[in-house]
XYZ file of C-alpha atoms in Angstrom:
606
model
C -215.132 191.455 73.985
C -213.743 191.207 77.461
C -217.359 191.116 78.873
C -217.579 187.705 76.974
C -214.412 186.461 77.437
C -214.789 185.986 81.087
C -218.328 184.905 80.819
C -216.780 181.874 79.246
C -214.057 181.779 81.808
C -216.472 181.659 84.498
C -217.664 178.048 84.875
C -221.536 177.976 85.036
C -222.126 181.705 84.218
C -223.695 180.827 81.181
C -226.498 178.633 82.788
C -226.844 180.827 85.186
C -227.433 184.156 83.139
C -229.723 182.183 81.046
C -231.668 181.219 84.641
C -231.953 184.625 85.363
C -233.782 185.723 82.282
C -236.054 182.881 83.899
C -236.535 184.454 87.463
C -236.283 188.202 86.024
C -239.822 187.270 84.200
C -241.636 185.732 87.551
C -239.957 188.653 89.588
C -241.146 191.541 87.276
C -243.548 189.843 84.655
C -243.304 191.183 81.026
C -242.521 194.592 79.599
C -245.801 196.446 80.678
C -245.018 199.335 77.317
C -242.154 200.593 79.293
C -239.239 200.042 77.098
C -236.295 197.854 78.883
C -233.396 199.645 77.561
C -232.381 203.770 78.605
C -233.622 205.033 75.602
C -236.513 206.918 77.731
C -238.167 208.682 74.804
C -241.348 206.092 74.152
C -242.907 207.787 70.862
C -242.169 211.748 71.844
C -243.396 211.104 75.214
C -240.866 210.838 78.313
C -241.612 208.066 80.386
C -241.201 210.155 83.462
C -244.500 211.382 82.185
C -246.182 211.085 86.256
C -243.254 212.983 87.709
C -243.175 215.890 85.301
C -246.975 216.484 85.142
C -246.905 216.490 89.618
C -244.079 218.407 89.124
C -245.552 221.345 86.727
C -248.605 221.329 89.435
C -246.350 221.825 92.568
C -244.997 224.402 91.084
C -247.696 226.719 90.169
C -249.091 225.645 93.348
C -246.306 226.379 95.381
C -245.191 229.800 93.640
C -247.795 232.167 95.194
C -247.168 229.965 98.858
C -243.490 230.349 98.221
C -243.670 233.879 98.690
C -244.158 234.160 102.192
C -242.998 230.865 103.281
C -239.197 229.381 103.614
C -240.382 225.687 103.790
C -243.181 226.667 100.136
C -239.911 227.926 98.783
C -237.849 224.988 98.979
C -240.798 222.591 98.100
C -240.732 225.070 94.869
C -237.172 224.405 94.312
C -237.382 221.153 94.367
C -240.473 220.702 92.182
C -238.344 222.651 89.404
C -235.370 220.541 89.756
C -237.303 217.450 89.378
C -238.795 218.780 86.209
C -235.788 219.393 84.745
C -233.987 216.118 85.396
C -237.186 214.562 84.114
C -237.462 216.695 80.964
C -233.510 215.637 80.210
C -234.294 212.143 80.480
C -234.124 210.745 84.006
C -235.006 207.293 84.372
C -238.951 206.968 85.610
C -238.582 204.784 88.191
C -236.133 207.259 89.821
C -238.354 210.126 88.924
C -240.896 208.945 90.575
C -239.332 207.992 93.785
C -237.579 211.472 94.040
C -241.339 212.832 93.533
C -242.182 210.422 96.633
C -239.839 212.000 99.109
C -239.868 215.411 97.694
C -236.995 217.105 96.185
C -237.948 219.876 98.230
C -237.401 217.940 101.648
C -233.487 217.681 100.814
C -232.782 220.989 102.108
C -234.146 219.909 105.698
C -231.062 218.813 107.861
C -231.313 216.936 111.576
C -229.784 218.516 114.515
C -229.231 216.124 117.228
C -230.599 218.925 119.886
C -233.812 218.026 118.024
C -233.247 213.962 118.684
C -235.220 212.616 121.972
C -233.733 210.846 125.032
C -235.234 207.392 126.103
C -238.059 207.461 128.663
C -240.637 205.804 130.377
C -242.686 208.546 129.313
C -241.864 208.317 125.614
C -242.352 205.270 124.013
C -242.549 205.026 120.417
C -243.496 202.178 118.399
C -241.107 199.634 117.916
C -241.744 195.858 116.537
C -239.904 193.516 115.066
C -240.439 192.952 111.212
C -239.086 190.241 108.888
C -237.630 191.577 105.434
C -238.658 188.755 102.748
C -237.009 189.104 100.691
C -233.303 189.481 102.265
C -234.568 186.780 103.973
C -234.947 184.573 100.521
C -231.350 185.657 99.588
C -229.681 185.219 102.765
C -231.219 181.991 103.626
C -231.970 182.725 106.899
C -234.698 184.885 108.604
C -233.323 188.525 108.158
C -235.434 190.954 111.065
C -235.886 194.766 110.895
C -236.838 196.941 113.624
C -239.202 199.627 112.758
C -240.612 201.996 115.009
C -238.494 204.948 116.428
C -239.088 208.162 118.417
C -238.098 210.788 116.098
C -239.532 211.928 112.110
C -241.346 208.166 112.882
C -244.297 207.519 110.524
C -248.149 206.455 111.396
C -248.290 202.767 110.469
C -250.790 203.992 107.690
C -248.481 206.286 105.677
C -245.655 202.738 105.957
C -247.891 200.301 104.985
C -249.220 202.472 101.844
C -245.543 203.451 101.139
C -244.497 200.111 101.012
C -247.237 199.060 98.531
C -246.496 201.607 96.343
C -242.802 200.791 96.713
C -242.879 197.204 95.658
C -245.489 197.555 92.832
C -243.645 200.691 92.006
C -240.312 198.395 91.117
C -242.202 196.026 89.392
C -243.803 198.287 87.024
C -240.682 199.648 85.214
C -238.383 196.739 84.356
C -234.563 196.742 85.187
C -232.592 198.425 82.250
C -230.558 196.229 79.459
C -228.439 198.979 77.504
C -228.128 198.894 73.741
C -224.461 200.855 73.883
C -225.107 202.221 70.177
C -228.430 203.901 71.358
C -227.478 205.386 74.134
C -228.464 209.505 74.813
C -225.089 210.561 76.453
C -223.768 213.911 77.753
C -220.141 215.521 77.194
C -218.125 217.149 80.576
C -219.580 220.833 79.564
C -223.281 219.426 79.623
C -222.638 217.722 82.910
C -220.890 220.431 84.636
C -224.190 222.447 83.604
C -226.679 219.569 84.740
C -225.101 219.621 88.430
C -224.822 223.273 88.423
C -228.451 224.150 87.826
C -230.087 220.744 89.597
C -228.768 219.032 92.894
C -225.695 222.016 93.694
C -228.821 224.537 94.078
C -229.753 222.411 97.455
C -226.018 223.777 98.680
C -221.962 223.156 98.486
C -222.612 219.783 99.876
C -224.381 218.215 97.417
C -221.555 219.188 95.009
C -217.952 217.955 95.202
C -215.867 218.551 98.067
C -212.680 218.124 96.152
C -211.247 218.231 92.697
C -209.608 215.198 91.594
C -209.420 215.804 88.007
C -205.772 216.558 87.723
C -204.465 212.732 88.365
C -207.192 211.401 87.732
C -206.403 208.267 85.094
C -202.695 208.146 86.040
C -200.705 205.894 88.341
C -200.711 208.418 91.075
C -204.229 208.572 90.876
C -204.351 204.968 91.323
C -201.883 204.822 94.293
C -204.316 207.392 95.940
C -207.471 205.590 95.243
C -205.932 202.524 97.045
C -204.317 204.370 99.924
C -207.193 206.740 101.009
C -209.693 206.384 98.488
C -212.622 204.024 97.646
C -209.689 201.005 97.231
C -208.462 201.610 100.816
C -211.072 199.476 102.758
C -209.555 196.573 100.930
C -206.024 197.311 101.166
C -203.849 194.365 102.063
C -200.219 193.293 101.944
C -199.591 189.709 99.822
C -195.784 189.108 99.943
C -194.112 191.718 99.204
C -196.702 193.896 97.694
C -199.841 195.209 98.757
C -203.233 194.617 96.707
C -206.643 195.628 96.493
C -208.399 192.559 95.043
C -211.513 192.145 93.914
C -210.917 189.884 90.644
C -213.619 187.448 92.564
C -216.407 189.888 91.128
C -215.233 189.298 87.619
C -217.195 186.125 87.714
C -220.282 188.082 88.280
C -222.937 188.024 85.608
C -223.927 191.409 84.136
C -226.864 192.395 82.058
C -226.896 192.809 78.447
C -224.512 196.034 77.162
C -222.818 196.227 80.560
C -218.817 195.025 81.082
C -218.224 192.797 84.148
C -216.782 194.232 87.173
C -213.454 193.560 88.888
C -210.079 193.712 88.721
C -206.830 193.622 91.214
C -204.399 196.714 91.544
C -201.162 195.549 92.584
C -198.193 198.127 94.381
C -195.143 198.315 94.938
C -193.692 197.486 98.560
C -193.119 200.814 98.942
C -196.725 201.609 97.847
C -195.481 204.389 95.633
C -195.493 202.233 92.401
C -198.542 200.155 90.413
C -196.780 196.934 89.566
C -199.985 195.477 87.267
C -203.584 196.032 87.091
C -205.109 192.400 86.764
C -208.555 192.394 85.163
C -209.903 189.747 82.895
C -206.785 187.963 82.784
C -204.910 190.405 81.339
C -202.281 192.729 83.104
C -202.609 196.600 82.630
C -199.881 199.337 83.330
C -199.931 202.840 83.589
C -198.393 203.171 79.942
C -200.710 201.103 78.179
C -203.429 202.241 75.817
C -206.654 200.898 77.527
C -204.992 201.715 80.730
C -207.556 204.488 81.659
C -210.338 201.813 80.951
C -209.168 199.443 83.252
C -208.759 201.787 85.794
C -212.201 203.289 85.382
C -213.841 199.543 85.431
C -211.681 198.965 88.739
C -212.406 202.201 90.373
C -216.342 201.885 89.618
C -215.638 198.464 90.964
C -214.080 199.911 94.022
C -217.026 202.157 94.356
C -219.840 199.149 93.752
C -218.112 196.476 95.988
C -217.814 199.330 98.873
C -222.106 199.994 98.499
C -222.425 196.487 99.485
C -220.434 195.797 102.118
C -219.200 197.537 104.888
C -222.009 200.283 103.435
C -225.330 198.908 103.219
C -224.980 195.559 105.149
C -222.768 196.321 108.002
C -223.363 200.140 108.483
C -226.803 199.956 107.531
C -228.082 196.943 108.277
C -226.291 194.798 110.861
C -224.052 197.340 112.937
C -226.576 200.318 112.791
C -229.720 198.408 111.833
C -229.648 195.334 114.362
C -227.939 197.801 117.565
C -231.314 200.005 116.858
C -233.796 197.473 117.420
C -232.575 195.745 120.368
C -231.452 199.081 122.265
C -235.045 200.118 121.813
C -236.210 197.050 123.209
C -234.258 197.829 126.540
C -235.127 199.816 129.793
C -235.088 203.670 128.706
C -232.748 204.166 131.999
C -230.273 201.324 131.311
C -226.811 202.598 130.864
C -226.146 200.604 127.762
C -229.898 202.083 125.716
C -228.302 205.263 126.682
C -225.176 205.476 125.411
C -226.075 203.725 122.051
C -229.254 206.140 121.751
C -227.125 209.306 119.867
C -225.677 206.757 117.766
C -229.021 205.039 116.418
C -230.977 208.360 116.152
C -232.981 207.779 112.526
C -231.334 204.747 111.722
C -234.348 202.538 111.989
C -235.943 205.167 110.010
C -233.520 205.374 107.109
C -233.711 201.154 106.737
C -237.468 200.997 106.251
C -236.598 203.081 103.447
C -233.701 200.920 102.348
C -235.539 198.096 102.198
C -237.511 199.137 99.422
C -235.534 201.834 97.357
C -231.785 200.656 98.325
C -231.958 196.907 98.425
C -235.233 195.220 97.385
C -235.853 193.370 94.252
C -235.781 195.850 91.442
C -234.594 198.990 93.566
C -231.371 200.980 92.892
C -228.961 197.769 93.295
C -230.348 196.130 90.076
C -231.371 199.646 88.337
C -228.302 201.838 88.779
C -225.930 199.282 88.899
C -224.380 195.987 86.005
C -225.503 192.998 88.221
C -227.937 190.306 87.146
C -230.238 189.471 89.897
C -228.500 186.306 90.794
C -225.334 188.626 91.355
C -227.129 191.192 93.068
C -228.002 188.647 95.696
C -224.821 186.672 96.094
C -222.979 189.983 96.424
C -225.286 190.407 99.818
C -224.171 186.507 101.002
C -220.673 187.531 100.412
C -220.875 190.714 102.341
C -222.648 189.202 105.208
C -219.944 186.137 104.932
C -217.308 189.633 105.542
C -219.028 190.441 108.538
C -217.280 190.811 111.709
C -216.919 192.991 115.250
C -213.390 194.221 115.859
C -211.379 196.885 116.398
C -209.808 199.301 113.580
C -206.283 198.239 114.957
C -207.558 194.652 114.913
C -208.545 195.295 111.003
C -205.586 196.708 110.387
C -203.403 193.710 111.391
C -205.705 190.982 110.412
C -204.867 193.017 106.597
C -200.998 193.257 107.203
C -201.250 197.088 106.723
C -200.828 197.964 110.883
C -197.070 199.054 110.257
C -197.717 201.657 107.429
C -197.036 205.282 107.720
C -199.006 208.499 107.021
C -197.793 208.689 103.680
C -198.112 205.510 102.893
C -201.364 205.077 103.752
C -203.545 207.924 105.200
C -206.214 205.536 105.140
C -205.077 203.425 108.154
C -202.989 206.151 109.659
C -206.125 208.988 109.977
C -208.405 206.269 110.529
C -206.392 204.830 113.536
C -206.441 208.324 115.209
C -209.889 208.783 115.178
C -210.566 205.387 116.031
C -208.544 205.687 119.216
C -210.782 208.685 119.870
C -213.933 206.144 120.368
C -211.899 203.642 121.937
C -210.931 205.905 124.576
C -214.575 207.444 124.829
C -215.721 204.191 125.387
C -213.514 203.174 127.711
C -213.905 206.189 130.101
C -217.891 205.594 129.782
C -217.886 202.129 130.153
C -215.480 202.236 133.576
C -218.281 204.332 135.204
C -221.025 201.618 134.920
C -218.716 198.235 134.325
C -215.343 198.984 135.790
C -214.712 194.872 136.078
C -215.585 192.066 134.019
C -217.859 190.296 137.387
C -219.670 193.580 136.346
C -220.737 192.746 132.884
C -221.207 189.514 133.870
C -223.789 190.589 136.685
C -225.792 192.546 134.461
C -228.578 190.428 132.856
C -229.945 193.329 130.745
C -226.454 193.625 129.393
C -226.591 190.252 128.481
C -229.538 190.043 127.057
C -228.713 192.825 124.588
C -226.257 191.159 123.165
C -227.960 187.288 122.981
C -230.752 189.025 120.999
C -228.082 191.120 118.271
C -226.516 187.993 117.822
C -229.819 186.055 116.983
C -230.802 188.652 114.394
C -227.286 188.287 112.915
C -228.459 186.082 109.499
C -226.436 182.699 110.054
C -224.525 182.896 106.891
C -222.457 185.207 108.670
C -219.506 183.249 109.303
C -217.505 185.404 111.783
C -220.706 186.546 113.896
C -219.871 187.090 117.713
C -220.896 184.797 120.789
C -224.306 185.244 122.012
C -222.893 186.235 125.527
C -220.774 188.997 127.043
C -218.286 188.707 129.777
C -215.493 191.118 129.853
C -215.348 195.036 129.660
C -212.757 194.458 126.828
C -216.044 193.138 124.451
C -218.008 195.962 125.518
C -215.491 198.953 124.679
C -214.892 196.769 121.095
C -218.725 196.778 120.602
C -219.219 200.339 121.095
C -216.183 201.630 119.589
C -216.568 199.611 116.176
C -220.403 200.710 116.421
C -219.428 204.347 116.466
C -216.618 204.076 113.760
C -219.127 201.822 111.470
C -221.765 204.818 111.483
C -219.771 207.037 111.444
C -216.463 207.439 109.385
C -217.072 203.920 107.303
C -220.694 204.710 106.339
C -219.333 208.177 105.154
C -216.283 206.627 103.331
C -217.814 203.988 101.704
C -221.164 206.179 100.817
C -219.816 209.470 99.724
C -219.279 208.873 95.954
C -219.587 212.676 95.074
C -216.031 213.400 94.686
C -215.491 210.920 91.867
C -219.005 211.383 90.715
C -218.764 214.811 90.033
C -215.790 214.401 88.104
C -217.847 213.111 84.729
C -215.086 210.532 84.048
C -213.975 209.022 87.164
C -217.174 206.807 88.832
C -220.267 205.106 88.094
C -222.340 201.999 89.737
C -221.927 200.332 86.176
C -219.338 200.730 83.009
C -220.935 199.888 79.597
C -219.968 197.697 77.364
C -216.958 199.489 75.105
C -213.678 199.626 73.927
C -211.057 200.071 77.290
C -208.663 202.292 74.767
C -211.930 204.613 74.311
C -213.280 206.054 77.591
C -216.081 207.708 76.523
C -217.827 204.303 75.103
C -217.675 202.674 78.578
C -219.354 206.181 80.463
C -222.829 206.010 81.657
C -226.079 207.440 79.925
C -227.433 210.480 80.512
C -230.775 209.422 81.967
C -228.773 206.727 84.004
C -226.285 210.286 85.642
C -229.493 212.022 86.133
C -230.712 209.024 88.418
C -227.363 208.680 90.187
C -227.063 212.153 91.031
C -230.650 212.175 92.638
C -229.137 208.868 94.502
C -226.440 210.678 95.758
C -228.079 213.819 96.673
C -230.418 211.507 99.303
C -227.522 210.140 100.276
C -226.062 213.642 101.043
C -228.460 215.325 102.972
C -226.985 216.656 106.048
C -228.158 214.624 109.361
C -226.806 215.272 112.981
C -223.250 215.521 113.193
C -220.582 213.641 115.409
C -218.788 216.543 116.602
C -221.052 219.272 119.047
C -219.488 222.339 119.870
C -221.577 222.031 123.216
C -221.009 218.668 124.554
C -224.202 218.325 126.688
C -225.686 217.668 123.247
C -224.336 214.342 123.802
C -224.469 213.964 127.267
C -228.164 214.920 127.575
C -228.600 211.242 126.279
C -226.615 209.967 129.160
C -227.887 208.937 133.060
C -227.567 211.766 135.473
C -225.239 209.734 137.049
C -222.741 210.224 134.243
C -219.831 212.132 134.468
C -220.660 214.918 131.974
C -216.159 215.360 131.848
C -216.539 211.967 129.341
C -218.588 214.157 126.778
C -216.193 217.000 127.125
C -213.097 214.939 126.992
C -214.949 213.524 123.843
C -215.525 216.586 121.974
C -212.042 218.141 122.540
C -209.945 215.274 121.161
C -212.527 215.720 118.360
C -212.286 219.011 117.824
C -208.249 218.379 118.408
C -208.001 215.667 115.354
C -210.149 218.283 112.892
C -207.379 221.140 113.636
C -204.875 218.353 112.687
C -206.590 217.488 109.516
C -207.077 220.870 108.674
C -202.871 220.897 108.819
C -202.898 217.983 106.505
C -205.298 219.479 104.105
C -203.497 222.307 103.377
C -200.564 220.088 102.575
C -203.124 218.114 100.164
C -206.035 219.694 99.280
C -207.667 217.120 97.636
C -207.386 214.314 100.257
C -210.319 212.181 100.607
C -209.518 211.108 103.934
C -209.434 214.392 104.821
C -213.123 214.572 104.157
C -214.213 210.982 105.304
C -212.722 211.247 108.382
C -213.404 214.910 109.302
C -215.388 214.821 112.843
C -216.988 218.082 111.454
C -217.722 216.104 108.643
C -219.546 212.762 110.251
C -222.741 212.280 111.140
C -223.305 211.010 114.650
C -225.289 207.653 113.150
C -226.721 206.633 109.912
C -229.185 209.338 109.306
C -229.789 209.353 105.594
């Protein structure tokens, strides 16, 4: 009922839903016998029918090689994992790309000892490769580098991967839900699902803390908007503070799913929820449907964050965009060199982006509510978001600078780590640019920094000067790259926690009654391909914080004072003995976890 009550309060939406049933047909063609709902039984057959017959050959292939070999064993693992999810239901196309990349291969984790340093003696292959289809949406031409030095791919194995990628998408068309039909799990069953699938590849595929205590009261929605997934968006509006994102309520949905949105609005004092605002009605913490509204604005929370700063700012045009013009530079320039430990894999983990994160029919449309229209202008908006600047600078530009610990651990945790880079990047910087004629003088420099801002897509409307001219720019650009890869691509990525907790997140909320929870919860084949999701999305890659700092300095000149890298690491190692204080006060603090320098990787590795 809500659903359609702000389809009709959203002027247009109707035309434009009825459009996309238009472009879903030339995108996808007709229903090819798969059935377009998550009913995934078609006669007695599961339509993860490829998946589970690979799966039951892997493993009596693997059993006998498994005996003798650690890497046989995992594959073996895996390969039973996958069979299970399948067997329960997960969703084909899902299946299929988890029995692409192996399940197997999760338990492999990156060191950064095993990362290479630029040289004129290595050079990998790099070029320069337009995304299509981003560029369709974005209106602009959108360029990806591909091409690094390390876990890199023969063109061959790409070009065939893509292929099978795009046709791969096409084949099994998006889901619509019928809500009545739907195969659903209770908490027992799910708690049993996790414990015998992902959780067997280790503690950190499962959930680093429970939340299940405050879950659907007003606490827990002070805490989701003070360190949680609402804290990102945190801003003061008179006297209050918000976290607005009633904008996506205009979104169209698919058939059976709710519409997104909602605003939470707190006290001045931030320790009291004056309204929840969704569909123009107001929600407090003693209302019936309450705990609906606040699990359609924390999935909301969760979906808004994938976009943007996730995918198209850490992904894409911090991590993405730095990555293939550093690789472009001299192997021995000072800049390549100290943006080299915080690209490692990145160029890597886009080409696969492209195709299972972001393209036309990949996990955006599958997993998540979105028509295709609102799929795509969800990307314009983020890239209209964009923008280079400090943490402090975000902070203020927000009206949330002036808050304390309490208050919001978000900004407060966030700052300290923050200054950590700054002051990294200050001390490195100083030993090759010590004056602004110095960054001025240095054409390469230059250059760098004319050819990021050309990739930028031009919708962005906040997109930085081609040109570079004081030290200043160049400690914000490599300070803001190292927090954006690091502690605000594992904030905005690391949906486990709530995951995990049955009731708490999804990327979509079906179409039910707000005053009954457990008619708005997902599908079971629909948690089975969200947990695979997030299990990619957890394997372990190279880590921020190295006990021996000439892991990072290795990647520096000779000429570099190897006291920066040291300095580094033991204000790291400093704020993670802090935090470690704090979490003993709070054991279940998300921040905690998001902003853990044990806990970061060094770049965006998976």
């Amino acid at each position: 009922m809500l659903a359609h009550v702000a389809s009709q309060d959203c002027g247009g939406a109707t035309d434009v839903e009825r459009q996309q049933l238009i472009d879903e047909k030339k995108v996808f063609g007709e229903v090819t016998g798969c059935t377009p709902n998550e009913g995934l039984q078609f006669g007695c057959v599961p339509q993860a029918w490829v998946a589970i017959l690979v799966s039951l050959l892997q493993i009596f292939l693997y059993a006998p090689l498994a005996l003798f070999s650690r890497i046989y064993y995992e594959r073996w693992v895996g390969s039973r994992i996958l069979l299970r999810m399948c067997c329960l239901g997960m969703e084909p196309w899902t299946a299929n790309i988890a029995l692409m990349i192996g399940m197997g291969n999760l338990h492999h984790s990156l060191k950064l000892q095993e990362c290479s340093v630029p040289s004129k003696k290595l050079q990998g292959s790099h070029q320069r490769i337009k995304n299509s289809f981003m560029s369709d949406v974005l209106g602009s031409d959108f360029i990806m580098g591909e091409g690094d030095y390390d876990c890199w791919m023969p063109w061959w194995i790409r070009w065939l991967g893509t292929q099978v990628l795009s046709r791969l998408a096409l084949f099994y068309y998006p889901n619509t839900l019928e809500p009545d039909k739907l195969i659903r799990c209770d908490k027992l069953e799910f708690d049993e699902i996790c414990e015998t699938t992902i959780e067997r590849f280790g503690s950190e595929f499962g959930a680093r803390v429970d939340l299940s205590a405050e879950r659907h009261s007003e606490l827990g929605a002070i805490r989701l908007c003070i360190e949680g997934l609402g804290a990102f968006a945190l801003e003061k509006r008179g006297s209050s503070y918000v976290v607005d994102y009633s904008s996506m309520e205009a979104m169209p949905v698919r058939e059976g799913y709710m519409r997104m949105g909602g605003c939470m609005r707190l006290s001045s004092s931030l320790d009291h929820v004056e309204g929840l605002d969704l569909f123009g009605k107001t929600y407090l913490p003693t209302d019936p449907a309450w705990a609906g509204a606040l699990h359609i604005f924390r999935c909301t929370c969760g979906a808004a964050l994938i976009f943007y700063p996730h995918t198209i700012s850490c992904h894409y045009l911090r991590g993405g965009f730095t990555a293939t013009v550093v690789r472009e530079m001299d192997p021995d320039h000072a800049w390549r060199r100290v943006l080299t430990p915080f690209t490692v894999m990145t160029l890597h983990v886009n080409w696969g982006a492209k195709s299972i994160i972001s393209g036309p029919g990949a996990i955006f449309e599958r997993l998540g509510p979105f028509s295709q229209w609102s799929t795509q202008e969800l990307f314009r908006a983020a890239c209209r978001q964009f923008r280079i600047e400090s943490f402090a600078s975000n902070l203020r530009r927000r009206g949330v600078s002036d808050l304390r610990k309490q208050e919001y651990p978000y900004g407060y945790w966030g700052l300290k780590l923050y200054s950590i880079f700054e002051t990294f990047a200050k001390e490195y910087i100083d030993q090759y640019w010590p004056t602004d004629a110095s960054v001025t003088a240095d054409a390469e420099l230059r250059w760098f920094f004319d050819q990021y801002s050309r990739l930028l897509p031009e919708i962005c409307e906040h997109a930085p000067a081609g040109d570079v001219s004081t030290q200043e720019e160049l400690v914000t650009f490599l300070a803001s790259h190292i927090w954006e890869v690091t502690a605000a691509h594992e904030h905005s990525g690391h949906v486990g926690d709530l995951l995990r907790q049955y009731d708490m997140f999804h990327t979509h909320v079906v179409e039910g009654n707000l005053e009954n929870m457990e008619s708005l919860l997902p599908s079971l084949p629909s948690r089975l391909s969200l947990l695979f999701a997030r299990a990619l999305t957890s394997r372990p890659g190279a880590k921020l914080y190295q006990a021996d700092p000439r892991e990072l300095s290795r990647f520096f000149l000779d000429s570099s004072d190897p006291s920066v890298s040291e300095r580094f690491m033991a204000s790291l190692q400093k704020l993670h003995e802090e935090m470690e204080v704090f979490n003993a006060e709070q054991p279940d603090s998300l921040v905690f976890k998001s902003f853990d320098p044990y806990v970061l990787e060094i770049s965006v590795t998976v």
